[in-house]
XYZ file of C-alpha atoms in Angstrom:
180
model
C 118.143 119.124 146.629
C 115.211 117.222 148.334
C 115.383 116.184 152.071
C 115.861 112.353 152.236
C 112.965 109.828 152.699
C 111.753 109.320 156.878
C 113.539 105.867 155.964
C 117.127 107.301 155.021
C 119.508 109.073 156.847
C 121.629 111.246 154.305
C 122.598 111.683 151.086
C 125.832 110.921 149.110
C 127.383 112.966 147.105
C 125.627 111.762 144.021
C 122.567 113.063 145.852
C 121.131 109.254 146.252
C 119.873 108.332 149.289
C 121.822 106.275 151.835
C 120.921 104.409 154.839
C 123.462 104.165 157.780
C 124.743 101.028 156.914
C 125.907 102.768 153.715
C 123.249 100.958 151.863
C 121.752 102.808 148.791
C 118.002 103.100 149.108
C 116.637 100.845 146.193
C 114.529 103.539 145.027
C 118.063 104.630 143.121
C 119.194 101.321 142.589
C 116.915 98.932 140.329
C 113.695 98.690 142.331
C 110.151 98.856 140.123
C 109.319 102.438 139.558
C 106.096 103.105 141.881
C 103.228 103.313 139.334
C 100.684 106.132 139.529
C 96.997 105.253 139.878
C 95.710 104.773 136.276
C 92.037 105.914 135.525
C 91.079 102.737 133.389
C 87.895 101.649 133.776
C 85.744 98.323 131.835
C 82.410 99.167 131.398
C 79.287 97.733 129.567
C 79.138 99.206 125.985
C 75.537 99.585 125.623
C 75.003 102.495 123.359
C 75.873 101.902 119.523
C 78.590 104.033 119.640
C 80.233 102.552 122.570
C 79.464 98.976 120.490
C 81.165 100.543 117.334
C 84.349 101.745 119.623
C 84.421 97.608 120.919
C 84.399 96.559 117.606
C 86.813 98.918 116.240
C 89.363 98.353 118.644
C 88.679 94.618 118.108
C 89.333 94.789 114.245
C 92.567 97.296 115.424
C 94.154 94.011 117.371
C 93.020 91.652 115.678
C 92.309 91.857 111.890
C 95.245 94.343 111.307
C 97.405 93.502 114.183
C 97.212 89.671 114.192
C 95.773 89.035 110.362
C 92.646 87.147 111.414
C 90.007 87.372 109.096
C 87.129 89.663 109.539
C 85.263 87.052 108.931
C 85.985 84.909 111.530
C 86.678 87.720 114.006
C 82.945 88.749 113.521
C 80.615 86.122 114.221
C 77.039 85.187 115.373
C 77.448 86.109 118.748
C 77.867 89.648 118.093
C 74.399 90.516 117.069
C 72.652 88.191 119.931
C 74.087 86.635 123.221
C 77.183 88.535 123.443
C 77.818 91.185 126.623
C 80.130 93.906 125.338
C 82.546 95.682 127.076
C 84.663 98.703 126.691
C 87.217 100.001 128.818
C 88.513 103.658 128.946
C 91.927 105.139 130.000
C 91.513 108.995 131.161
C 87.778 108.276 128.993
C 89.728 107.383 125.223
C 88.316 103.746 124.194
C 91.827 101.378 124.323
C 90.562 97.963 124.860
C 87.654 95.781 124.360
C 85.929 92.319 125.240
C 83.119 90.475 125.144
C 81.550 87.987 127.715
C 78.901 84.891 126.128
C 77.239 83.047 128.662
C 76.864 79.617 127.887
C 74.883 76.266 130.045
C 78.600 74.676 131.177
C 80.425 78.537 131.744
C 80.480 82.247 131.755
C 83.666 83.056 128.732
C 85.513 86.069 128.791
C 85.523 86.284 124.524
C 87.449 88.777 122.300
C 90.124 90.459 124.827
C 91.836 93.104 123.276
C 93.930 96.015 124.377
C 95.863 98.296 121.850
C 99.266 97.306 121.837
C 100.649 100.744 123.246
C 99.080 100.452 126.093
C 100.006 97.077 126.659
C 102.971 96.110 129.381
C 101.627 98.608 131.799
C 99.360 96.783 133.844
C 96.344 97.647 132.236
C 95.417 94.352 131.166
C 95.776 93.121 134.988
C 93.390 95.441 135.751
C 91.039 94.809 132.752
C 91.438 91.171 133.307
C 90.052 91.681 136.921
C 87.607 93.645 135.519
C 85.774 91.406 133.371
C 86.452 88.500 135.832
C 84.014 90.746 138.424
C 81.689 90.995 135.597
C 81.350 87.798 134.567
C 80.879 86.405 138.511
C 78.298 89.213 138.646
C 76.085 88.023 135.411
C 76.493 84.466 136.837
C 77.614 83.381 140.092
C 76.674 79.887 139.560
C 78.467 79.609 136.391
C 82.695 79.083 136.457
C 84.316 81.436 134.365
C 86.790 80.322 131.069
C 88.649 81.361 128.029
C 89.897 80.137 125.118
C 93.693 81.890 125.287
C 96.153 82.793 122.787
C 99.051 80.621 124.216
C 101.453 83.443 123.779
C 99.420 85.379 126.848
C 98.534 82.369 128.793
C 100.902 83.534 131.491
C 98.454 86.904 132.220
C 95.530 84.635 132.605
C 97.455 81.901 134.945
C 98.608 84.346 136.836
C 94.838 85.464 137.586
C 93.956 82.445 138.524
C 93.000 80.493 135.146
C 94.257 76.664 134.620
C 94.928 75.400 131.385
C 92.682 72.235 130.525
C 92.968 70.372 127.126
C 95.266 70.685 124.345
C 96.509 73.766 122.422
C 93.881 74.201 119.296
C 94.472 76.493 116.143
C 91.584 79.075 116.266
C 92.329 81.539 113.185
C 95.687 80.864 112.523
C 96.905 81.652 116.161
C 97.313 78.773 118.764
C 95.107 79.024 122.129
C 94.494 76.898 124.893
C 91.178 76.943 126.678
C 91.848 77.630 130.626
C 89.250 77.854 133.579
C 89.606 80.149 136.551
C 90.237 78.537 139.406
């Protein structure tokens, strides 16, 4: 068995760790697991292929996943204004977005992240991500969103605020929030 942690003084006879006071160290007992670094990067998808991955991943989440049509998921800024972005866990494509800037705002458009890989962390980090970006293209400009409502709690906790009423956009309710 493993010497105890610098921090503990023995161990039981279940083999967890104890502290003096008889206190099991919460590494046993409930505490978050300590995460391992992920290698997930966002990056600007500026070859086609790196476009076609975006857009693939896009149709994944949300013509499949959430039944919007393809149609509407698609639109003019796609071929024009639109910044893509692709991000990469250990270099396999497994999320997407999309940034438009506009006179009023920078908005972070089409966020997507395949659902297995979702409840990790990985959209914190994406999120943060495309947040740098978007300052980046346009410090001058305030960043926003138009959010499904059901993840409005990832972007407040970022740092977005909720302005206006909750709009139907494709058959899924959103909420447009700014950061800060």
């Amino acid at each position: 068995m493993d010497a105890p942690l610098a921090c503990c003084h023995s161990l039981d006879t279940c083999g967890k760790l104890v502290e003096p006071s008889g206190w099991t160290h919460p590494i046993h007992h409930g505490a978050p697991a300590i995460r391992k670094p992920v290698n997930f990067q966002l990056k600007p998808a500026t070859t086609p292929e790196e476009r076609v991955h975006a857009l693939r991943l896009r149709h994944i989440v949300f013509v499949e996943e959430q039944n919007v049509p393809v149609e509407l998921e698609i639109d003019e800024h796609d071929s024009s204004d639109a910044l893509h972005y692709l991000g990469r866990l250990d270099e396999v494509p497994v999320a997407a977005a999309r940034i438009v800037l506009f006179a009023d705002y920078a908005k972070l458009q089409r966020i997507v992240l395949l659902k297995e890989h979702r409840g990790k962390g990985l959209g914190d980090e994406m999120l943060a991500q495309l947040i740098s970006y978007a300052n980046a293209l346009a410090p001058h400009l305030p960043v926003a969103l138009d959010a499904q409502v059901q993840a409005r709690g990832l972007y407040e906790k970022h740092g977005f605020v909720a302005h206006g009423d909750v709009f139907d956009d494709a058959g899924i309710e959103h909420i447009h929030m700014r950061l800060g």
